[in-house]
Structure formats: structure tokens, C-alpha cells
Amino acid sequence: MSEKKNWGSTVLGWFVVKEGGEDSLAPADPEALPSEGDPAAPAPPGPPSVAFVTEPPRAVGGQVDFDGVLDAAGVDASERDLFAKAQALLGSLPPGTDPAVRKQIVEASLKAFGVPVDKIIEAGVESIQALEAYLRKTASDTASTAREVQALVADYEQKIAEVRQILDRKLQEQASVQTSCNSKKLEVQKVLEFFGQEEVARVVKESPRLIEPAPAPERKD
């Protein structure tokens, strides 16, 4: 088992690991989120999420206000400053320095400045807990939005299907009406043809109840 996987096990799954022991930066798949009330949905891994003291800030455009998240989770700002100093000190060490030597240097420096190591560890774990809680909250919000959108889309799709059925029936009815009317017109036309075209034209022209058809436009070749 790799060292990072051991670390992840030690802190109850707070650390982000993937196969190969590398930190996982892959985005979560919204479709893979469990649905609320789904008995078949597996329980999410990891420790219980911490409760936020205040409402954490929204990640507008996917950009996370980390200080705002940690403030909302009640992580002490002064302890976060101590952690940031330890982080900066660790980052200032030359690359390739032996891990044991790095640990001695950092611990000695922190001790010289009167910074308790326990406070730094506590601040670090608290930060990870807060970020885990924030991640779960945003994932839950995303899943809720996805369900609402899917329900709305399904409703619109049903309405579209219904109005399409209405249109199809109306078109079928119109086709039937057109066929029936044309058939009836042909029956009447046979009787009128018996009297002759000129006689029919004369009656149409003289009768106040009939509408004389307009002449067909001349073709221009």
C-alpha cells in the first residue's frame, strides 16, 4: 500500500488519492451523484461532513473562495495563518532535500518561532474537513438542480408530444375534409357540366348571390 493511501486511511479518507497514489484533480461527474431517496444509491465515502457556522459562498463560475469557505466552517483565521507560514517554509526548502532533513528544519524553525506543531496539524485537518463538507454541499446542490432541470425538461417534452399529437390529428382531419369536399364538388360539377360552361358562366355573372371567379393571370414566358 502506498504512503499516500496510508495517509488517506489514517485521516479517515479526508486526503484526495487515486490509483497510483497521485492526488486526484479530476472533476466529479454530476450524473454519478447519488439521488436523494434512492435506496440503491451507495453511501458517499469519507467521514461525516462538518456543519457550517454560516452559509458558505457560492463558487461563481467554478471559482472557490477558499477563505470564505474556511470562515464559514469556523476554521480559526490565526491558525490558518500559522499553517500558511509552515507551508511557505516547506516550499522554500531546496528541491531534493531529504524528507527527514526537511522535517527537522521545519520543526526546528517552527519551534524557534514558538509555533505549536499540533496547531498547524489541527488547522490543516480542519481545512480539509471544511473543503470536504463544501464539496459535498455543492455536489448535493448540483444533484438537486439536475433533478429539477430533468423534471422540467420531461414536463416540456411531454407537452411537446401532446401538442404534436394535436397537430397530427388536425392535419389528418384537414386531409379528410379536403378529400370529402373535393369529392362532393366533383358530384356537383358533373350536374353543372350537363348545362354547359357558357350557361353556367352566364348565371354566375347575372346572379347577385354568386361570385364570379377572377380570370387566371396570363403567363409571361
mmCIF file of C-alpha atoms in Angstrom:
data_model
loop_
_atom_site.group_PDB
_atom_site.id
_atom_site.type_symbol
_atom_site.label_atom_id
_atom_site.label_comp_id
_atom_site.label_asym_id
_atom_site.label_seq_id
_atom_site.Cartn_x
_atom_site.Cartn_y
_atom_site.Cartn_z
ATOM 1 C CA MET A 1 0.000 0.000 0.000
ATOM 2 C CA SER A 2 1.390 3.423 -0.918
ATOM 3 C CA GLU A 3 2.269 6.125 1.606
ATOM 4 C CA LYS A 4 -0.489 8.459 0.398
ATOM 5 C CA LYS A 5 -3.060 5.690 0.670
ATOM 6 C CA ASN A 6 -1.822 5.068 4.229
ATOM 7 C CA TRP A 7 -2.285 8.767 4.930
ATOM 8 C CA GLY A 8 -5.775 8.673 3.453
ATOM 9 C CA SER A 9 -6.633 5.746 5.704
ATOM 10 C CA THR A 10 -5.139 7.467 8.760
ATOM 11 C CA VAL A 11 -7.345 10.544 8.451
ATOM 12 C CA LEU A 12 -10.494 8.619 7.549
ATOM 13 C CA GLY A 13 -10.448 9.332 3.854
ATOM 14 C CA TRP A 14 -10.017 13.125 4.018
ATOM 15 C CA PHE A 15 -6.992 13.071 1.724
ATOM 16 C CA VAL A 16 -7.602 13.015 -2.018
ATOM 17 C CA VAL A 17 -5.983 9.953 -3.592
ATOM 18 C CA LYS A 18 -6.445 7.866 -6.720
ATOM 19 C CA GLU A 19 -4.888 4.724 -8.129
ATOM 20 C CA GLY A 20 -1.141 5.064 -8.336
ATOM 21 C CA GLY A 21 -1.092 7.191 -5.175
ATOM 22 C CA GLU A 22 -1.334 10.527 -7.017
ATOM 23 C CA ASP A 23 -3.540 13.392 -5.886
ATOM 24 C CA SER A 24 -6.794 13.322 -7.829
ATOM 25 C CA LEU A 25 -7.728 16.536 -9.612
ATOM 26 C CA ALA A 26 -10.386 15.007 -11.888
ATOM 27 C CA PRO A 27 -13.771 16.809 -11.770
ATOM 28 C CA ALA A 28 -16.770 14.995 -10.385
ATOM 29 C CA ASP A 29 -19.320 13.605 -12.816
ATOM 30 C CA PRO A 30 -22.741 15.167 -11.984
ATOM 31 C CA GLU A 31 -24.515 12.122 -13.455
ATOM 32 C CA ALA A 32 -22.665 9.898 -10.985
ATOM 33 C CA LEU A 33 -24.056 11.766 -7.985
ATOM 34 C CA PRO A 34 -26.489 9.665 -5.916
ATOM 35 C CA SER A 35 -30.100 10.780 -5.973
ATOM 36 C CA GLU A 36 -31.807 11.659 -2.716
ATOM 37 C CA GLY A 37 -34.241 8.984 -1.653
ATOM 38 C CA ASP A 38 -32.705 6.404 -3.970
ATOM 39 C CA PRO A 39 -32.287 3.250 -1.865
ATOM 40 C CA ALA A 40 -29.959 1.770 -4.464
ATOM 41 C CA ALA A 41 -27.585 4.723 -4.286
ATOM 42 C CA PRO A 42 -24.368 3.856 -2.416
ATOM 43 C CA ALA A 43 -23.437 5.914 0.604
ATOM 44 C CA PRO A 44 -20.791 8.536 -0.199
ATOM 45 C CA PRO A 45 -17.301 7.647 1.015
ATOM 46 C CA GLY A 46 -15.355 9.543 3.621
ATOM 47 C CA PRO A 47 -16.038 10.968 7.081
ATOM 48 C CA PRO A 48 -19.158 12.809 8.228
ATOM 49 C CA SER A 49 -19.165 16.390 6.960
ATOM 50 C CA VAL A 50 -18.713 19.250 9.397
ATOM 51 C CA ALA A 51 -21.542 21.721 9.914
ATOM 52 C CA PHE A 52 -21.012 25.217 8.566
ATOM 53 C CA VAL A 53 -21.324 28.083 11.039
ATOM 54 C CA THR A 54 -22.583 30.384 8.281
ATOM 55 C CA GLU A 55 -23.683 29.818 4.698
ATOM 56 C CA PRO A 56 -20.545 29.268 2.585
ATOM 57 C CA PRO A 57 -20.043 31.407 -0.541
ATOM 58 C CA ARG A 58 -21.180 30.123 -3.915
ATOM 59 C CA ALA A 59 -18.478 29.047 -6.370
ATOM 60 C CA VAL A 60 -19.360 31.546 -9.096
ATOM 61 C CA GLY A 61 -18.041 30.277 -12.406
ATOM 62 C CA GLY A 62 -16.476 27.338 -10.573
ATOM 63 C CA GLN A 63 -14.096 29.638 -8.676
ATOM 64 C CA VAL A 64 -13.946 28.760 -4.978
ATOM 65 C CA ASP A 65 -13.479 31.453 -2.332
ATOM 66 C CA PHE A 66 -11.383 29.265 -0.049
ATOM 67 C CA ASP A 67 -11.033 31.849 2.715
ATOM 68 C CA GLY A 68 -14.792 32.338 2.661
ATOM 69 C CA VAL A 69 -15.368 28.586 2.850
ATOM 70 C CA LEU A 70 -12.994 28.171 5.779
ATOM 71 C CA ASP A 71 -14.516 31.180 7.547
ATOM 72 C CA ALA A 72 -17.991 29.690 7.085
ATOM 73 C CA ALA A 73 -16.749 26.409 8.571
ATOM 74 C CA GLY A 74 -15.350 28.204 11.606
ATOM 75 C CA VAL A 75 -11.684 27.405 10.935
ATOM 76 C CA ASP A 76 -9.694 29.906 13.021
ATOM 77 C CA ALA A 77 -8.040 32.554 10.835
ATOM 78 C CA SER A 78 -4.971 32.890 13.089
ATOM 79 C CA GLU A 79 -4.343 29.147 12.967
ATOM 80 C CA ARG A 80 -4.733 29.255 9.192
ATOM 81 C CA ASP A 81 -2.048 31.942 9.124
ATOM 82 C CA LEU A 82 0.269 29.673 11.104
ATOM 83 C CA PHE A 83 -0.422 26.867 8.663
ATOM 84 C CA ALA A 84 0.307 29.186 5.726
ATOM 85 C CA LYS A 85 3.668 30.118 7.267
ATOM 86 C CA ALA A 86 4.579 26.454 7.705
ATOM 87 C CA GLN A 87 3.514 25.814 4.119
ATOM 88 C CA ALA A 88 5.649 28.699 2.873
ATOM 89 C CA LEU A 89 8.616 27.474 4.910
ATOM 90 C CA LEU A 90 8.242 23.985 3.482
ATOM 91 C CA GLY A 91 8.044 25.388 -0.033
ATOM 92 C CA SER A 92 11.206 27.437 0.456
ATOM 93 C CA LEU A 93 13.398 24.387 1.063
ATOM 94 C CA PRO A 94 15.667 23.318 -1.813
ATOM 95 C CA PRO A 95 14.194 20.615 -4.063
ATOM 96 C CA GLY A 96 15.573 17.160 -3.424
ATOM 97 C CA THR A 97 16.144 17.737 0.280
ATOM 98 C CA ASP A 98 15.872 14.502 2.233
ATOM 99 C CA PRO A 99 12.379 14.240 3.806
ATOM 100 C CA ALA A 100 13.824 13.601 7.270
ATOM 101 C CA VAL A 101 16.036 16.681 6.966
ATOM 102 C CA ARG A 102 13.107 18.764 5.699
ATOM 103 C CA LYS A 103 11.053 17.680 8.689
ATOM 104 C CA GLN A 104 13.842 18.604 11.117
ATOM 105 C CA ILE A 105 14.326 22.022 9.516
ATOM 106 C CA VAL A 106 10.624 22.863 9.528
ATOM 107 C CA GLU A 107 10.031 21.651 13.082
ATOM 108 C CA ALA A 108 13.104 23.491 14.368
ATOM 109 C CA SER A 109 12.036 26.711 12.646
ATOM 110 C CA LEU A 110 8.505 26.456 13.988
ATOM 111 C CA LYS A 111 9.795 25.762 17.478
ATOM 112 C CA ALA A 112 12.118 28.764 17.264
ATOM 113 C CA PHE A 113 9.147 30.988 16.459
ATOM 114 C CA GLY A 114 7.018 29.378 19.161
ATOM 115 C CA VAL A 115 4.558 27.850 16.709
ATOM 116 C CA PRO A 116 2.958 24.640 18.047
ATOM 117 C CA VAL A 117 3.077 21.816 15.513
ATOM 118 C CA ASP A 118 -0.205 20.449 16.846
ATOM 119 C CA LYS A 119 -1.972 23.697 15.950
ATOM 120 C CA ILE A 120 -0.678 23.502 12.389
ATOM 121 C CA ILE A 121 -1.805 19.899 12.029
ATOM 122 C CA GLU A 122 -5.172 20.766 13.539
ATOM 123 C CA ALA A 123 -5.623 23.711 11.166
ATOM 124 C CA GLY A 124 -4.679 21.556 8.195
ATOM 125 C CA VAL A 125 -7.109 18.767 9.043
ATOM 126 C CA GLU A 126 -9.849 21.288 9.843
ATOM 127 C CA SER A 127 -9.309 22.860 6.436
ATOM 128 C CA ILE A 128 -9.617 19.501 4.700
ATOM 129 C CA GLN A 129 -12.782 18.730 6.684
ATOM 130 C CA ALA A 130 -14.248 22.081 5.657
ATOM 131 C CA LEU A 131 -13.384 21.564 1.999
ATOM 132 C CA GLU A 132 -14.861 18.059 2.092
ATOM 133 C CA ALA A 133 -18.063 19.458 3.594
ATOM 134 C CA TYR A 134 -18.149 22.204 0.960
ATOM 135 C CA LEU A 135 -17.574 19.683 -1.814
ATOM 136 C CA ARG A 136 -20.437 17.532 -0.542
ATOM 137 C CA LYS A 137 -22.727 20.531 -0.196
ATOM 138 C CA THR A 138 -22.050 21.788 -3.719
ATOM 139 C CA ALA A 139 -22.416 18.256 -5.088
ATOM 140 C CA SER A 140 -25.780 17.931 -3.335
ATOM 141 C CA ASP A 141 -26.883 21.317 -4.688
ATOM 142 C CA THR A 142 -25.800 20.293 -8.190
ATOM 143 C CA ALA A 143 -27.685 16.997 -7.943
ATOM 144 C CA SER A 144 -30.794 18.843 -6.751
ATOM 145 C CA THR A 145 -30.557 21.299 -9.646
ATOM 146 C CA ALA A 146 -30.057 18.421 -12.076
ATOM 147 C CA ARG A 147 -33.205 16.705 -10.803
ATOM 148 C CA GLU A 148 -35.230 19.917 -11.102
ATOM 149 C CA VAL A 149 -33.980 20.542 -14.641
ATOM 150 C CA GLN A 150 -34.625 16.942 -15.673
ATOM 151 C CA ALA A 151 -38.177 17.137 -14.306
ATOM 152 C CA LEU A 152 -38.737 20.426 -16.141
ATOM 153 C CA VAL A 153 -37.352 19.014 -19.389
ATOM 154 C CA ALA A 154 -39.525 15.898 -19.033
ATOM 155 C CA ASP A 155 -42.581 18.088 -18.493
ATOM 156 C CA TYR A 156 -41.807 20.173 -21.580
ATOM 157 C CA GLU A 157 -41.134 17.053 -23.630
ATOM 158 C CA GLN A 158 -44.499 15.620 -22.584
ATOM 159 C CA LYS A 159 -46.260 18.867 -23.518
ATOM 160 C CA ILE A 160 -44.463 18.965 -26.871
ATOM 161 C CA ALA A 161 -45.510 15.371 -27.558
ATOM 162 C CA GLU A 162 -49.112 16.219 -26.662
ATOM 163 C CA VAL A 163 -49.320 19.293 -28.940
ATOM 164 C CA ARG A 164 -47.670 17.337 -31.739
ATOM 165 C CA GLN A 165 -50.401 14.719 -31.400
ATOM 166 C CA ILE A 166 -52.999 17.503 -31.580
ATOM 167 C CA LEU A 167 -51.355 18.879 -34.721
ATOM 168 C CA ASP A 168 -51.160 15.416 -36.300
ATOM 169 C CA ARG A 169 -54.864 14.830 -35.629
ATOM 170 C CA LYS A 170 -55.723 18.258 -37.044
ATOM 171 C CA LEU A 171 -53.708 17.609 -40.204
ATOM 172 C CA GLN A 172 -55.357 14.219 -40.632
ATOM 173 C CA GLU A 173 -58.784 15.791 -40.159
ATOM 174 C CA GLN A 174 -57.977 18.513 -42.686
ATOM 175 C CA ALA A 175 -56.807 15.940 -45.225
ATOM 176 C CA SER A 176 -60.064 14.031 -44.732
ATOM 177 C CA VAL A 177 -62.110 17.242 -45.082
ATOM 178 C CA GLN A 178 -60.259 18.181 -48.254
ATOM 179 C CA THR A 179 -60.829 14.745 -49.798
ATOM 180 C CA SER A 180 -64.534 14.747 -48.879
ATOM 181 C CA CYS A 181 -65.149 18.297 -50.102
ATOM 182 C CA ASN A 182 -63.345 17.726 -53.396
ATOM 183 C CA SER A 183 -65.371 14.551 -53.931
ATOM 184 C CA LYS A 184 -68.622 16.440 -53.283
ATOM 185 C CA LYS A 185 -67.538 19.300 -55.564
ATOM 186 C CA LEU A 186 -66.981 16.798 -58.368
ATOM 187 C CA GLU A 187 -70.507 15.449 -57.889
ATOM 188 C CA VAL A 188 -71.977 18.965 -58.191
ATOM 189 C CA GLN A 189 -69.656 19.807 -61.056
ATOM 190 C CA LYS A 190 -70.999 16.880 -63.105
ATOM 191 C CA VAL A 191 -74.501 18.358 -62.926
ATOM 192 C CA LEU A 192 -73.286 21.844 -63.874
ATOM 193 C CA GLU A 193 -71.292 20.428 -66.779
ATOM 194 C CA PHE A 194 -74.538 18.983 -68.104
ATOM 195 C CA PHE A 195 -75.879 22.527 -68.688
ATOM 196 C CA GLY A 196 -72.695 23.655 -70.367
ATOM 197 C CA GLN A 197 -69.897 26.027 -69.427
ATOM 198 C CA GLU A 198 -71.318 29.103 -71.160
ATOM 199 C CA GLU A 199 -74.728 28.744 -69.482
ATOM 200 C CA VAL A 200 -73.139 28.335 -66.083
ATOM 201 C CA ALA A 201 -70.920 31.367 -66.672
ATOM 202 C CA ARG A 202 -73.943 33.485 -67.626
ATOM 203 C CA VAL A 203 -75.886 32.559 -64.490
ATOM 204 C CA VAL A 204 -72.875 33.225 -62.280
ATOM 205 C CA LYS A 205 -72.415 36.652 -63.825
ATOM 206 C CA GLU A 206 -76.083 37.675 -63.539
ATOM 207 C CA SER A 207 -76.832 36.271 -60.066
ATOM 208 C CA PRO A 208 -76.284 38.638 -57.108
ATOM 209 C CA ARG A 209 -75.675 35.654 -54.868
ATOM 210 C CA LEU A 210 -72.815 34.182 -56.838
ATOM 211 C CA ILE A 211 -69.209 35.308 -57.004
ATOM 212 C CA GLU A 212 -67.715 35.479 -60.451
ATOM 213 C CA PRO A 213 -64.255 33.946 -60.375
ATOM 214 C CA ALA A 214 -61.359 36.196 -61.274
ATOM 215 C CA PRO A 215 -59.646 35.386 -64.561
ATOM 216 C CA ALA A 216 -56.451 33.405 -64.299
ATOM 217 C CA PRO A 217 -53.337 35.580 -64.699
ATOM 218 C CA GLU A 218 -51.625 35.435 -68.037
ATOM 219 C CA ARG A 219 -48.375 33.550 -68.170
ATOM 220 C CA LYS A 220 -45.322 35.506 -69.152
ATOM 221 C CA ASP A 221 -42.898 33.248 -70.928
#
